[in-house]
Short mmCIF file of C-alpha atoms and ligand atoms in Angstrom, two decimals:
data_model
loop_
_atom_site.label_atom_id
_atom_site.label_comp_id
_atom_site.label_asym_id
_atom_site.label_seq_id
_atom_site.Cartn_x
_atom_site.Cartn_y
_atom_site.Cartn_z
CA MET W 1 -19.23 4.36 -27.67
CA THR W 2 -19.11 4.56 -23.88
CA LEU W 3 -21.22 2.28 -21.75
CA ASN W 4 -22.28 3.15 -18.28
CA ASN W 5 -21.07 1.14 -15.30
CA GLN W 6 -24.04 -1.22 -15.29
CA GLN W 7 -23.73 -2.35 -18.86
CA THR W 8 -21.47 -5.20 -19.80
CA PRO W 9 -20.73 -5.39 -23.50
CA SER W 10 -20.21 -8.62 -25.37
CA SER W 11 -16.68 -9.08 -26.62
CA LEU W 12 -14.05 -11.41 -27.94
CA ILE W 13 -10.76 -10.83 -26.15
CA THR W 14 -7.70 -12.12 -27.96
CA ILE W 15 -4.60 -12.21 -25.80
CA PHE W 16 -1.26 -12.37 -27.57
CA GLY W 17 1.22 -13.72 -25.02
CA ALA W 18 -1.41 -15.87 -23.28
CA THR W 19 1.19 -18.31 -21.95
CA GLY W 20 3.31 -15.52 -20.46
CA ASP W 21 3.83 -14.07 -17.00
CA LEU W 22 1.62 -10.99 -17.27
CA ALA W 23 -1.39 -12.95 -18.51
CA LYS W 24 -0.99 -15.50 -15.73
CA ARG W 25 -0.46 -13.09 -12.85
CA LYS W 26 -2.73 -10.23 -13.86
CA LEU W 27 -5.05 -10.77 -16.80
CA TYR W 28 -6.79 -14.06 -15.91
CA PRO W 29 -7.38 -13.16 -12.25
CA SER W 30 -8.71 -9.74 -13.34
CA LEU W 31 -11.04 -11.22 -15.95
CA TYR W 32 -12.25 -13.72 -13.37
CA HIS W 33 -13.02 -10.93 -10.90
CA LEU W 34 -14.98 -9.08 -13.57
CA PHE W 35 -16.81 -12.28 -14.39
CA THR W 36 -17.76 -13.09 -10.79
CA LYS W 37 -18.88 -9.49 -10.20
CA GLY W 38 -21.08 -9.61 -13.29
CA LYS W 39 -19.05 -6.83 -14.89
CA ILE W 40 -18.32 -8.81 -17.98
CA SER W 41 -21.09 -9.95 -20.26
CA LYS W 42 -21.98 -13.63 -20.36
CA HIS W 43 -21.41 -13.09 -24.06
CA PHE W 44 -17.66 -13.21 -24.00
CA ALA W 45 -14.89 -15.46 -25.20
CA VAL W 46 -11.13 -15.37 -24.90
CA ILE W 47 -8.61 -16.62 -27.43
CA GLY W 48 -5.18 -17.18 -25.95
CA ILE W 49 -2.21 -17.03 -28.27
CA GLY W 50 1.31 -18.30 -27.72
CA ARG W 51 3.89 -20.30 -29.61
CA ARG W 52 3.67 -23.47 -27.60
CA GLU W 53 1.37 -26.24 -28.82
CA TRP W 54 -1.33 -26.27 -26.18
CA SER W 55 -4.82 -27.70 -26.47
CA ASN W 56 -7.88 -25.78 -25.28
CA GLU W 57 -7.94 -28.07 -22.25
CA THR W 58 -4.30 -27.32 -21.34
CA PHE W 59 -5.00 -23.61 -21.67
CA GLN W 60 -8.12 -23.83 -19.54
CA GLU W 61 -6.17 -25.70 -16.88
CA HIS W 62 -3.53 -22.94 -16.99
CA VAL W 63 -6.20 -20.27 -16.52
CA ARG W 64 -7.83 -22.27 -13.71
CA THR W 65 -4.47 -22.56 -11.91
CA SER W 66 -3.62 -18.86 -12.42
CA VAL W 67 -6.93 -17.81 -10.92
CA HIS W 68 -6.58 -20.22 -8.06
CA ASN W 69 -3.03 -19.09 -7.24
CA ALA W 70 -3.93 -15.42 -7.40
CA ILE W 71 -7.31 -15.45 -5.68
CA GLY W 72 -7.70 -18.81 -4.01
CA SER W 73 -11.34 -18.93 -5.03
CA ASN W 74 -12.98 -21.34 -7.40
CA GLU W 75 -16.57 -20.20 -7.56
CA ASN W 76 -18.00 -20.72 -11.04
CA ILE W 77 -14.50 -21.37 -12.34
CA GLU W 78 -15.67 -24.12 -14.73
CA GLU W 79 -18.16 -21.83 -16.37
CA PHE W 80 -15.48 -19.12 -16.58
CA VAL W 81 -12.78 -21.27 -18.17
CA SER W 82 -15.24 -22.78 -20.65
CA HIS W 83 -15.05 -19.41 -22.48
CA PHE W 84 -11.28 -19.81 -23.10
CA TYR W 85 -9.81 -21.11 -26.37
CA TYR W 86 -6.22 -21.48 -27.44
CA GLN W 87 -4.39 -21.07 -30.69
CA ALA W 88 -0.72 -21.93 -31.23
CA HIS W 89 0.43 -19.11 -33.42
CA ASP W 90 3.50 -17.75 -35.08
CA VAL W 91 3.17 -13.97 -35.05
CA SER W 92 4.82 -13.53 -38.42
CA SER W 93 2.92 -16.22 -40.36
CA ASP W 94 -0.02 -15.18 -42.58
CA GLU W 95 -1.57 -18.58 -42.07
CA SER W 96 -1.77 -18.10 -38.29
CA TYR W 97 -3.89 -14.96 -38.74
CA ARG W 98 -6.18 -16.64 -41.24
CA GLU W 99 -6.76 -19.37 -38.66
CA LEU W 100 -7.33 -16.69 -36.05
CA LYS W 101 -9.94 -15.04 -38.25
CA THR W 102 -11.77 -18.33 -38.72
CA LEU W 103 -11.76 -19.04 -34.98
CA SER W 104 -12.80 -15.45 -34.15
CA ASP W 105 -15.74 -15.55 -36.59
CA GLN W 106 -16.81 -18.91 -35.24
CA LEU W 107 -16.73 -17.75 -31.60
CA ASP W 108 -18.47 -14.56 -32.60
CA GLU W 109 -21.43 -16.56 -33.81
CA GLN W 110 -21.32 -19.12 -31.01
CA TYR W 111 -21.30 -16.50 -28.21
CA GLN W 112 -23.20 -13.72 -30.06
CA LEU W 113 -20.31 -11.29 -29.71
CA GLU W 114 -21.63 -8.77 -32.23
CA GLY W 115 -18.23 -8.44 -33.86
CA ASN W 116 -16.77 -6.65 -30.81
CA ARG W 117 -13.07 -7.44 -30.55
CA ILE W 118 -10.30 -6.52 -28.15
CA PHE W 119 -6.71 -7.46 -29.02
CA TYR W 120 -4.47 -7.45 -25.96
CA LEU W 121 -0.75 -7.46 -26.80
CA ALA W 122 0.97 -8.94 -23.74
CA MET W 123 4.13 -9.62 -25.68
CA ALA W 124 7.53 -8.14 -26.31
CA PRO W 125 7.15 -4.76 -28.08
CA GLU W 126 9.15 -5.80 -31.13
CA PHE W 127 6.08 -7.83 -32.21
CA PHE W 128 3.51 -5.03 -31.86
CA GLY W 129 3.94 -3.67 -35.39
CA THR W 130 3.79 -7.07 -37.11
CA ILE W 131 0.75 -8.18 -35.15
CA THR W 132 -1.31 -5.06 -35.83
CA GLU W 133 -0.38 -5.09 -39.50
CA GLN W 134 -1.34 -8.73 -39.86
CA LEU W 135 -4.60 -8.35 -37.94
CA LYS W 136 -5.73 -5.85 -40.49
CA LYS W 137 -4.19 -7.49 -43.56
CA GLN W 138 -5.71 -10.90 -42.87
CA GLY W 139 -9.10 -9.39 -42.04
CA VAL W 140 -9.23 -10.31 -38.34
CA THR W 141 -10.41 -6.77 -37.60
CA ASP W 142 -13.11 -6.95 -40.28
CA ALA W 143 -16.03 -7.41 -37.94
CA LYS W 144 -19.05 -5.22 -37.46
CA GLY W 145 -18.45 -4.23 -33.78
CA PHE W 146 -15.73 -2.25 -32.01
CA GLN W 147 -12.08 -3.13 -32.62
CA ARG W 148 -9.72 -2.14 -29.80
CA LEU W 149 -6.03 -2.64 -29.29
CA VAL W 150 -4.50 -2.83 -25.81
CA ILE W 151 -0.75 -2.38 -25.67
CA GLU W 152 1.57 -3.05 -22.78
CA LYS W 153 4.56 -0.93 -21.92
CA PRO W 154 7.20 -0.16 -23.01
CA PHE W 155 5.85 1.96 -25.86
CA GLY W 156 9.19 2.44 -27.62
CA HIS W 157 12.67 2.87 -26.23
CA ASP W 158 12.97 6.57 -27.01
CA LEU W 159 11.07 9.14 -29.06
CA PRO W 160 12.20 7.97 -32.54
CA SER W 161 11.39 4.30 -31.81
CA ALA W 162 8.04 5.25 -30.20
CA GLU W 163 7.20 7.36 -33.26
CA ALA W 164 8.07 4.51 -35.61
CA LEU W 165 5.96 2.09 -33.57
CA ASN W 166 3.06 4.48 -33.42
CA LYS W 167 3.16 5.06 -37.17
CA GLN W 168 3.11 1.33 -37.78
CA ILE W 169 0.21 0.70 -35.40
CA ARG W 170 -1.78 3.64 -36.70
CA GLU W 171 -1.85 2.03 -40.14
CA SER W 172 -4.23 -0.55 -38.70
CA PHE W 173 -5.85 1.13 -35.67
CA SER W 174 -6.96 4.72 -35.17
CA GLU W 175 -5.90 6.64 -32.04
CA ASP W 176 -9.31 6.18 -30.45
CA GLN W 177 -9.02 2.40 -30.86
CA ILE W 178 -5.64 2.25 -29.09
CA TYR W 179 -5.48 1.69 -25.31
CA ARG W 180 -1.89 2.14 -24.11
CA ILE W 181 -1.59 0.64 -20.67
CA ASP W 182 0.06 2.51 -17.84
CA HIS W 183 -1.12 0.36 -14.99
CA TYR W 184 -0.47 3.15 -12.47
CA LEU W 185 -3.45 4.93 -14.03
CA GLY W 186 -5.62 2.00 -12.98
CA LYS W 187 -4.64 2.32 -9.33
CA GLU W 188 -7.38 3.43 -7.00
CA MET W 189 -5.43 6.23 -5.33
CA VAL W 190 -3.94 7.54 -8.58
CA GLN W 191 -7.50 7.90 -9.85
CA ASN W 192 -8.30 9.55 -6.54
CA ILE W 193 -5.82 12.40 -7.14
CA GLU W 194 -8.34 14.19 -9.32
CA VAL W 195 -11.16 13.65 -6.85
CA ILE W 196 -9.14 14.85 -3.86
CA ARG W 197 -8.22 17.96 -5.82
CA PHE W 198 -11.42 18.80 -7.61
CA ALA W 199 -14.08 17.62 -5.15
CA ASN W 200 -12.74 19.41 -2.05
CA ALA W 201 -13.19 23.12 -1.59
CA MET W 202 -10.34 23.16 0.93
CA PHE W 203 -7.66 21.93 -1.50
CA GLU W 204 -8.22 23.46 -4.90
CA PRO W 205 -7.81 27.10 -3.77
CA LEU W 206 -4.47 26.16 -2.17
CA TRP W 207 -3.26 24.02 -5.06
CA ASN W 208 -0.73 26.43 -6.53
CA ASN W 209 2.60 28.16 -6.02
CA ARG W 210 1.20 30.60 -3.44
CA TYR W 211 0.57 27.86 -0.91
CA ILE W 212 2.53 24.77 -1.96
CA SER W 213 6.28 24.75 -1.44
CA ASN W 214 7.12 21.44 -3.14
CA ILE W 215 5.64 18.10 -4.12
CA GLN W 216 7.45 14.78 -3.72
CA VAL W 217 6.56 11.59 -5.58
CA THR W 218 8.36 8.43 -4.48
CA SER W 219 7.93 4.98 -5.97
CA SER W 220 10.35 2.61 -4.32
CA GLU W 221 10.67 -1.14 -4.81
CA GLU W 222 12.27 -3.73 -2.59
CA LEU W 223 12.84 -6.14 -5.44
CA GLY W 224 16.02 -6.07 -7.45
CA VAL W 225 16.26 -6.67 -11.17
CA GLU W 226 15.49 -10.41 -10.64
CA ASP W 227 15.60 -12.26 -13.99
CA ARG W 228 14.90 -9.20 -16.14
CA GLY W 229 18.57 -8.23 -16.60
CA ARG W 230 18.51 -8.41 -20.38
CA TYR W 231 15.56 -6.02 -20.65
CA TYR W 232 16.62 -3.76 -17.80
CA GLU W 233 20.18 -3.22 -19.02
CA LYS W 234 18.73 -1.45 -22.06
CA SER W 235 15.99 0.29 -20.15
CA GLY W 236 17.04 1.49 -16.69
CA ALA W 237 14.81 3.23 -14.18
CA LEU W 238 14.41 6.40 -16.24
CA ARG W 239 12.72 4.61 -19.13
CA ASP W 240 11.09 1.89 -17.05
CA MET W 241 9.46 4.13 -14.43
CA VAL W 242 9.95 7.86 -14.99
CA GLN W 243 8.92 8.19 -18.65
CA ASN W 244 5.54 6.66 -17.91
CA HIS W 245 4.35 6.16 -14.30
CA LEU W 246 6.05 9.06 -12.51
CA ILE W 247 5.44 11.64 -15.20
CA GLN W 248 1.81 10.52 -15.40
CA MET W 249 1.37 11.09 -11.66
CA VAL W 250 2.96 14.53 -11.92
CA ALA W 251 0.58 15.39 -14.77
CA LEU W 252 -2.44 14.44 -12.65
CA LEU W 253 -1.13 16.47 -9.72
CA ALA W 254 -0.40 19.53 -11.80
CA MET W 255 -3.17 19.66 -14.41
CA GLU W 256 -5.82 22.36 -14.50
CA PRO W 257 -9.37 21.32 -13.64
CA PRO W 258 -10.92 19.91 -16.82
CA ILE W 259 -14.11 21.62 -17.95
CA LYS W 260 -15.81 18.22 -17.98
CA LEU W 261 -14.83 14.74 -16.82
CA THR W 262 -14.56 13.39 -20.32
CA THR W 263 -11.64 11.47 -21.76
CA ASP W 264 -10.71 14.23 -24.20
CA GLU W 265 -10.89 17.04 -21.66
CA ILE W 266 -8.83 15.23 -19.02
CA ARG W 267 -6.23 14.09 -21.50
CA SER W 268 -5.86 17.52 -23.04
CA GLU W 269 -5.24 19.06 -19.58
CA LYS W 270 -2.56 16.44 -18.93
CA VAL W 271 -0.95 17.19 -22.28
CA ARG W 272 -0.82 20.89 -21.36
CA VAL W 273 1.15 20.04 -18.23
CA LEU W 274 3.62 17.97 -20.21
CA ARG W 275 4.02 20.84 -22.64
CA SER W 276 4.90 23.10 -19.70
CA LEU W 277 7.60 20.77 -18.35
CA ARG W 278 10.87 22.67 -18.35
CA PRO W 279 13.23 20.75 -20.68
CA ILE W 280 16.41 19.68 -18.91
CA GLU W 281 19.36 19.17 -21.18
CA GLY W 282 23.14 19.13 -21.51
CA GLU W 283 25.00 20.51 -18.51
CA GLU W 284 21.75 21.10 -16.58
CA VAL W 285 21.04 17.38 -16.28
CA LYS W 286 23.42 17.00 -13.34
CA ASP W 287 21.73 19.91 -11.54
CA TYR W 288 18.24 18.44 -11.88
CA PHE W 289 18.73 14.67 -11.97
CA VAL W 290 20.61 12.05 -9.96
CA ARG W 291 21.15 8.46 -11.02
CA GLY W 292 21.97 5.52 -8.81
CA GLN W 293 22.78 1.84 -9.05
CA TYR W 294 22.46 -0.57 -6.14
CA GLY W 295 25.39 -2.50 -4.83
CA PRO W 296 25.30 -5.44 -2.41
CA GLY W 297 23.48 -4.78 0.84
CA LYS W 298 20.88 -6.13 3.23
CA MET W 299 17.13 -6.48 2.79
CA HIS W 300 15.22 -7.51 5.91
CA GLU W 301 18.49 -8.68 7.52
CA GLN W 302 19.32 -10.88 4.53
CA ALA W 303 22.45 -10.17 2.47
CA VAL W 304 21.58 -9.56 -1.19
CA PRO W 305 23.90 -9.12 -4.19
CA GLY W 306 24.34 -5.91 -6.16
CA TYR W 307 22.84 -5.15 -9.57
CA ARG W 308 26.05 -5.98 -11.44
CA GLU W 309 25.96 -9.52 -10.09
CA ALA W 310 22.54 -10.27 -11.62
CA ASP W 311 22.21 -12.52 -14.70
CA ASN W 312 22.62 -10.80 -18.05
CA VAL W 313 23.99 -7.63 -16.43
CA ASP W 314 27.37 -6.24 -17.45
CA ASP W 315 30.11 -6.28 -14.76
CA GLU W 316 30.64 -2.59 -15.43
CA SER W 317 27.05 -1.71 -16.17
CA ASN W 318 26.25 1.99 -16.51
CA THR W 319 22.50 1.35 -16.15
CA GLU W 320 20.67 3.25 -13.43
CA THR W 321 18.42 1.36 -11.03
CA PHE W 322 17.51 4.59 -9.23
CA VAL W 323 16.51 8.05 -10.40
CA ALA W 324 15.78 11.21 -8.45
CA GLY W 325 14.85 14.36 -10.29
CA LYS W 326 13.47 17.83 -9.99
CA LEU W 327 10.76 18.74 -12.49
CA MET W 328 9.69 22.33 -12.99
CA ILE W 329 6.38 23.17 -14.59
CA ASP W 330 6.69 26.57 -16.13
CA ASN W 331 3.16 27.89 -16.02
CA PHE W 332 1.29 30.41 -13.90
CA ARG W 333 0.05 27.90 -11.35
CA TRP W 334 3.36 26.14 -10.72
CA ALA W 335 6.17 28.59 -11.46
CA GLY W 336 8.83 28.10 -8.79
CA VAL W 337 7.40 24.90 -7.24
CA PRO W 338 9.70 21.88 -7.56
CA PHE W 339 8.14 18.48 -8.19
CA TYR W 340 10.70 16.02 -6.86
CA ILE W 341 10.43 12.47 -8.14
CA ARG W 342 12.31 9.41 -6.97
CA THR W 343 12.17 5.75 -7.93
CA GLY W 344 14.47 2.81 -7.46
CA LYS W 345 14.99 -0.88 -7.02
CA ARG W 346 16.29 -2.59 -3.89
CA MET W 347 15.23 0.28 -1.71
CA GLU W 348 14.49 0.12 1.98
CA THR W 349 10.77 -0.26 1.55
CA LYS W 350 8.16 -0.90 -1.12
CA SER W 351 6.02 2.18 -1.32
CA THR W 352 4.46 4.66 -3.68
CA LYS W 353 3.52 7.93 -2.04
CA ILE W 354 2.91 11.53 -2.95
CA VAL W 355 3.72 14.23 -0.40
CA VAL W 356 2.34 17.72 -0.96
CA GLN W 357 4.17 20.13 1.33
CA PHE W 358 2.43 23.42 2.03
CA LYS W 359 4.33 26.63 2.64
CA ASP W 360 5.06 27.72 6.18
CA ILE W 361 2.70 30.24 7.73
CA PRO W 362 4.26 33.73 7.95
CA MET W 363 5.30 33.52 11.61
CA ASN W 364 5.17 31.07 14.46
CA LEU W 365 3.22 32.48 17.40
CA TYR W 366 3.59 29.38 19.48
CA TYR W 367 6.11 28.20 21.98
CA ASN W 368 7.98 25.25 20.46
CA PRO W 369 11.40 25.26 22.04
CA GLY W 370 14.11 24.54 19.48
CA LYS W 371 11.61 23.38 16.89
CA PRO W 372 10.12 25.16 13.91
CA LEU W 373 6.41 24.63 13.38
CA ALA W 374 5.91 21.45 11.31
CA PRO W 375 4.67 22.20 7.78
CA ASN W 376 1.24 20.95 6.73
CA LEU W 377 1.52 17.91 4.51
CA LEU W 378 -1.02 16.09 2.42
CA VAL W 379 0.19 12.53 1.85
CA ILE W 380 -1.47 10.38 -0.80
CA HIS W 381 -0.67 6.71 -0.25
CA ILE W 382 -0.81 4.93 -3.59
CA GLN W 383 0.57 1.47 -2.69
CA PRO W 384 0.79 -0.91 -0.94
CA GLU W 385 -1.50 0.92 1.47
CA GLU W 386 -4.15 3.18 -0.01
CA GLY W 387 -5.35 6.32 1.68
CA ILE W 388 -4.64 9.93 2.51
CA THR W 389 -3.13 11.61 5.55
CA LEU W 390 -3.26 15.25 6.46
CA HIS W 391 -0.54 16.52 8.80
CA LEU W 392 -1.70 19.40 10.97
CA ASN W 393 -0.52 21.18 14.12
CA VAL W 394 -2.66 21.16 17.25
CA LYS W 395 -2.18 22.31 20.82
CA LYS W 396 -0.25 19.99 23.07
CA THR W 397 -2.33 18.98 26.08
CA GLY W 398 -1.31 21.00 29.10
CA GLN W 399 -0.94 24.53 30.22
CA ASP W 400 1.59 25.99 27.80
CA ILE W 401 0.49 26.96 24.33
CA GLU W 402 2.81 24.52 22.69
CA THR W 403 2.00 22.75 19.41
CA THR W 404 2.34 19.17 18.35
CA PRO W 405 1.91 17.65 14.89
CA VAL W 406 -0.99 15.23 14.36
CA LYS W 407 -2.14 13.13 11.45
CA LEU W 408 -5.69 12.82 10.16
CA ASN W 409 -5.80 9.47 8.42
CA PHE W 410 -8.07 7.91 5.90
CA ALA W 411 -7.33 4.39 4.70
CA SER W 412 -9.39 3.42 1.70
CA HIS W 413 -10.32 0.00 3.13
CA ASP W 414 -12.11 1.90 5.95
CA LEU W 415 -14.57 3.18 3.40
CA ASP W 416 -14.97 0.30 0.99
CA GLY W 417 -14.70 -2.52 3.49
CA ILE W 418 -13.12 -4.72 0.85
CA ASN W 419 -9.92 -4.74 -1.09
CA THR W 420 -9.95 -2.26 -3.90
CA PRO W 421 -9.85 -3.83 -7.35
CA GLU W 422 -6.55 -4.53 -9.01
CA ALA W 423 -5.44 -1.91 -11.52
CA TYR W 424 -5.67 -4.43 -14.36
CA GLU W 425 -9.22 -5.31 -13.45
CA LYS W 426 -10.26 -1.68 -13.70
CA LEU W 427 -8.36 -1.10 -16.91
CA LEU W 428 -9.80 -4.18 -18.60
CA HIS W 429 -13.25 -3.09 -17.53
CA ASP W 430 -12.62 0.43 -18.87
CA CYS W 431 -11.49 -0.99 -22.17
CA LEU W 432 -14.57 -3.22 -22.44
CA ARG W 433 -16.73 -0.14 -21.79
CA GLY W 434 -14.80 1.97 -24.28
CA ASP W 435 -13.50 4.42 -21.67
CA ALA W 436 -9.94 5.43 -22.60
CA THR W 437 -9.47 8.08 -19.90
CA ASN W 438 -7.02 6.00 -17.88
CA PHE W 439 -4.89 5.01 -20.84
CA THR W 440 -2.09 7.08 -22.33
CA LEU W 441 -2.71 9.22 -25.36
CA TRP W 442 -0.03 9.34 -28.05
CA ASP W 443 0.66 13.04 -27.36
CA GLU W 444 1.46 12.22 -23.74
CA VAL W 445 3.80 9.40 -24.75
CA LYS W 446 5.52 11.66 -27.26
CA LEU W 447 6.06 14.56 -24.85
CA SER W 448 7.33 12.40 -22.04
CA TRP W 449 9.82 10.63 -24.31
CA ALA W 450 11.03 14.00 -25.60
CA PHE W 451 11.66 15.06 -21.98
CA VAL W 452 13.35 11.85 -20.89
CA ASP W 453 15.49 11.41 -24.03
CA LYS W 454 17.51 14.55 -23.21
CA ILE W 455 18.48 13.02 -19.89
CA SER W 456 19.27 9.56 -21.20
CA GLU W 457 21.43 11.07 -23.96
CA ILE W 458 23.72 12.55 -21.32
CA TRP W 459 23.68 9.51 -19.05
CA GLU W 460 24.44 7.10 -21.85
CA SER W 461 27.35 9.15 -23.13
CA THR W 462 29.04 9.46 -19.71
CA GLN W 463 30.06 6.59 -17.46
CA GLN W 464 28.97 7.16 -13.87
CA GLU W 465 32.24 6.52 -12.08
CA ASP W 466 30.82 5.96 -8.60
CA PHE W 467 28.39 3.14 -9.61
CA PRO W 468 27.25 1.23 -7.60
CA ASN W 469 26.50 4.21 -5.39
CA TYR W 470 23.83 2.98 -2.96
CA PRO W 471 23.65 -0.23 -0.97
CA ALA W 472 20.63 -2.49 -1.40
CA GLY W 473 18.18 -1.76 1.40
CA SER W 474 18.79 2.01 1.52
CA MET W 475 16.82 4.95 0.14
CA GLY W 476 19.26 5.66 -2.71
CA PRO W 477 22.48 7.61 -3.15
CA LYS W 478 23.46 10.58 -1.01
CA ALA W 479 23.28 12.83 -4.04
CA ALA W 480 19.48 12.35 -4.05
CA ASP W 481 19.31 13.97 -0.61
CA GLU W 482 21.61 16.77 -1.74
CA LEU W 483 19.29 17.48 -4.67
CA LEU W 484 16.65 18.69 -2.20
CA ASP W 485 19.06 19.96 0.38
CA LYS W 486 20.37 22.64 -1.96
CA ASP W 487 16.79 23.96 -2.32
CA GLY W 488 16.30 23.92 1.45
CA PHE W 489 14.07 20.80 1.48
CA ASN W 490 14.39 17.16 2.43
CA TRP W 491 12.69 13.93 1.41
CA TRP W 492 9.96 13.13 3.91
CA PRO W 493 10.95 9.78 5.44
CA ILE W 494 8.62 7.31 3.77
CA GLY W 495 8.38 4.84 6.67
CA LYS W 496 7.20 7.57 9.05
CA LEU W 497 4.39 8.69 6.76
CA ASP W 498 2.41 5.44 6.80
CA VAL W 499 -1.29 5.42 7.56
CA GLU W 500 -1.62 4.35 11.19
P1 LIG I 261 6.71 -13.40 -21.08
O1 LIG I 261 6.38 -14.10 -19.80
O2 LIG I 261 8.08 -13.55 -21.63
O3 LIG I 261 5.69 -13.96 -22.18
C1 LIG I 261 5.85 -13.72 -23.54
C2 LIG I 261 4.67 -14.30 -24.30
O4 LIG I 261 4.85 -14.03 -25.68
C3 LIG I 261 4.50 -15.79 -24.15
O5 LIG I 261 3.13 -16.09 -24.08
C4 LIG I 261 5.09 -16.31 -25.46
O6 LIG I 261 4.49 -17.52 -25.85
C5 LIG I 261 4.68 -15.25 -26.42
N1 LIG I 261 5.53 -15.23 -27.61
C6 LIG I 261 6.84 -14.91 -27.67
N2 LIG I 261 7.27 -14.97 -28.95
C7 LIG I 261 6.19 -15.31 -29.71
C8 LIG I 261 5.98 -15.52 -31.09
N3 LIG I 261 6.98 -15.39 -31.99
N4 LIG I 261 4.75 -15.85 -31.52
C9 LIG I 261 3.73 -15.99 -30.63
N5 LIG I 261 3.86 -15.81 -29.30
C10 LIG I 261 5.08 -15.49 -28.85
O7 LIG I 261 6.39 -11.86 -21.03
P2 LIG I 261 5.47 -11.05 -19.98
O8 LIG I 261 6.24 -10.83 -18.73
O9 LIG I 261 4.15 -11.71 -19.88
O10 LIG I 261 5.36 -9.63 -20.67
C11 LIG I 261 4.57 -9.38 -21.81
C12 LIG I 261 4.55 -7.89 -22.11
O11 LIG I 261 3.99 -7.21 -21.01
C13 LIG I 261 5.92 -7.26 -22.32
O12 LIG I 261 5.77 -6.20 -23.23
C14 LIG I 261 6.26 -6.69 -20.95
O13 LIG I 261 7.16 -5.61 -21.03
C15 LIG I 261 4.90 -6.23 -20.51
N6 LIG I 261 4.74 -6.14 -19.07
C16 LIG I 261 4.87 -7.24 -18.29
C17 LIG I 261 4.67 -7.13 -16.93
C18 LIG I 261 4.74 -8.32 -16.02
O14 LIG I 261 4.42 -8.15 -14.84
N7 LIG I 261 5.12 -9.48 -16.49
C19 LIG I 261 4.36 -5.87 -16.36
C20 LIG I 261 4.23 -4.77 -17.20
C21 LIG I 261 4.42 -4.92 -18.55
P3 LIG I 261 5.32 -18.90 -25.83
O15 LIG I 261 6.20 -18.88 -24.64
O16 LIG I 261 4.27 -19.95 -25.80
O17 LIG I 261 6.10 -18.89 -27.06
#
C-alpha cells in the first residue's frame, strides 16, 4: 500500500534501542518534525525499548530533552510526548515479547492504530535476528494492519554474514516489509540526482561516455573515530562508507532512466548498475584502490592525535580510515568512464560532493595564454551545503577574445526558503507511507558486499606498511592523487567548489 503525500497513516512505532544515541539525536527530533508538520497521523504511539528500567515519565522526559536539544522548539511538545511509552526489555527473553504484545494490542485499541506496526531496530546488528524471530514467534506481528521492519546499518560485515542475517530476518518479514536504512538515500540532494538527470533535457543526452570524462564522488569527514574504536577496528572505511553510501550514489549517477518512477523500476535499474560493476580482485586491487589511515595532525589549528591513539584501537592497527577507488561500469553507456570515489575521517573539510567532469571540446579557439580551456563541471553539493553548480567558460570582459571560467550556482535554500528536512525525517515518513524507494533492496546489498569483499580480502591479508599515511587535516594519502594522475585527471579541490 502506498499513501500519497497528504495522507498520514495511523501506526504504532516500536523502537528497539530507544535509550541509545541514534534514537536521541535523529529519531525523536524527526518524529517531532513530522508531528508538527501534520505528516504523522494523530493516531500514533511509540513504544521505546531498552534494557534500563525507565518509567514512561522518564522516557517522555528523555524524548522532550532530545527534541529540545536538537530543535530548540517546544511547540505542542506535551501532546507529542504523551504518545510515548517505555518498556524495559531483554531482547532474548520470551516474556519480554509477550509483554510487548500486550502493550502493543492495548495501544492499538487506545489510539485506533488499525494494527499498523513499524519495528525500528536502532540496536547493534547482532540482535537483529533474535528480535525479528521473537516478534513473529510471540505474535507481536499478528495484527491486522501493515507490519514493517526498519533496520539500521551495518547490514552484515561481509557477504556471508549479510546472507545469514537476511535469511534469518526473512523467516519473519518478507522483502517488501523490510526497510534497510541507508540515510544517504534520504538526503535531499541525493534524491535530486535523479531529477537533475531525468528532468533536464540538457543533461540526459550528455550523460554517457561520449561526453563525460570522469565522475568524482567525495565524502570527507572532519571527525576522527571518536569513541567508536571497537566497532571501527572491525569495519574500516570500506565497509562503513563505500559498501553502502558511496556505491549507492554511484548507482544513482549511473543508472538508466527507469520506465516509471516506481520503487521496483528504480531499484531494478540500480541493481543493473551494480551488476555491471567491474569486479576488482587479487593483484588488481592495488591498481584500483588506495587505503589510508590518519596519523596525528592539525584540525582548525588544533593538534589532534592519530587513529592508533584512539581508545580500543590497536597500536599497529591495519584498519583503513580512508579509501579512494576507481570504479568501472562495464556497460554501453559508461564503458571507459572512471567513477572515482573517496571517503575518509579526519580530512581537511567535512563535505560530500559529486563532480561530473565533461570531456574537453575538440579544440580551443580562444586566446588563453598558458592555460587550457577549463572543462565544464557539474557539481552536486550533497552536504553540508545543498545545491548544484555548473562551471562554464565565458568571455573575459575586454577587447581580447579571452575566456574565463564562471560558476552558475543554485543553493537549495534559495528555492525552499527553509532548511530541507533531515534525511531521517524523510525516511521515517516514507516508511509510514509504505514507500520503500529510498531504502536498500537485498539484491543491492548483496552485490555491493560481493564487490567490496574482494578488496577487503586483500587488505586484511596484507599489512599496509606505511600506515599511518596521511596527517589529520589533509585530503588523504598521496597515493590517492596518483590514482587519478596516472589516468591524466586530478581530484577537483573540494574547498574551491563550494556554492558561493
Ligand atoms: P547505542 O547508543 O549504543 O544504543 C544501543 C541501544 O541498544 C540502547 O538503547 C540499549 O539500551 C539497547 N540495548 C543494548 N543491548 C540490549 C539488550 N540486550 N536488550 C535491549 N536493549 C538493548 O547505539 P546507537 O549509536 O544508537 O546505534 C544503534 C544502531 O544504529 C547501530 O546498529 C548503529 O550501527 C546504527 N547507527 C547509529 C548511528 C548513530 O548516529 N548513532 C548512525 C548510523 C547507524 P540500554 O542502554 O538501555 O541497555
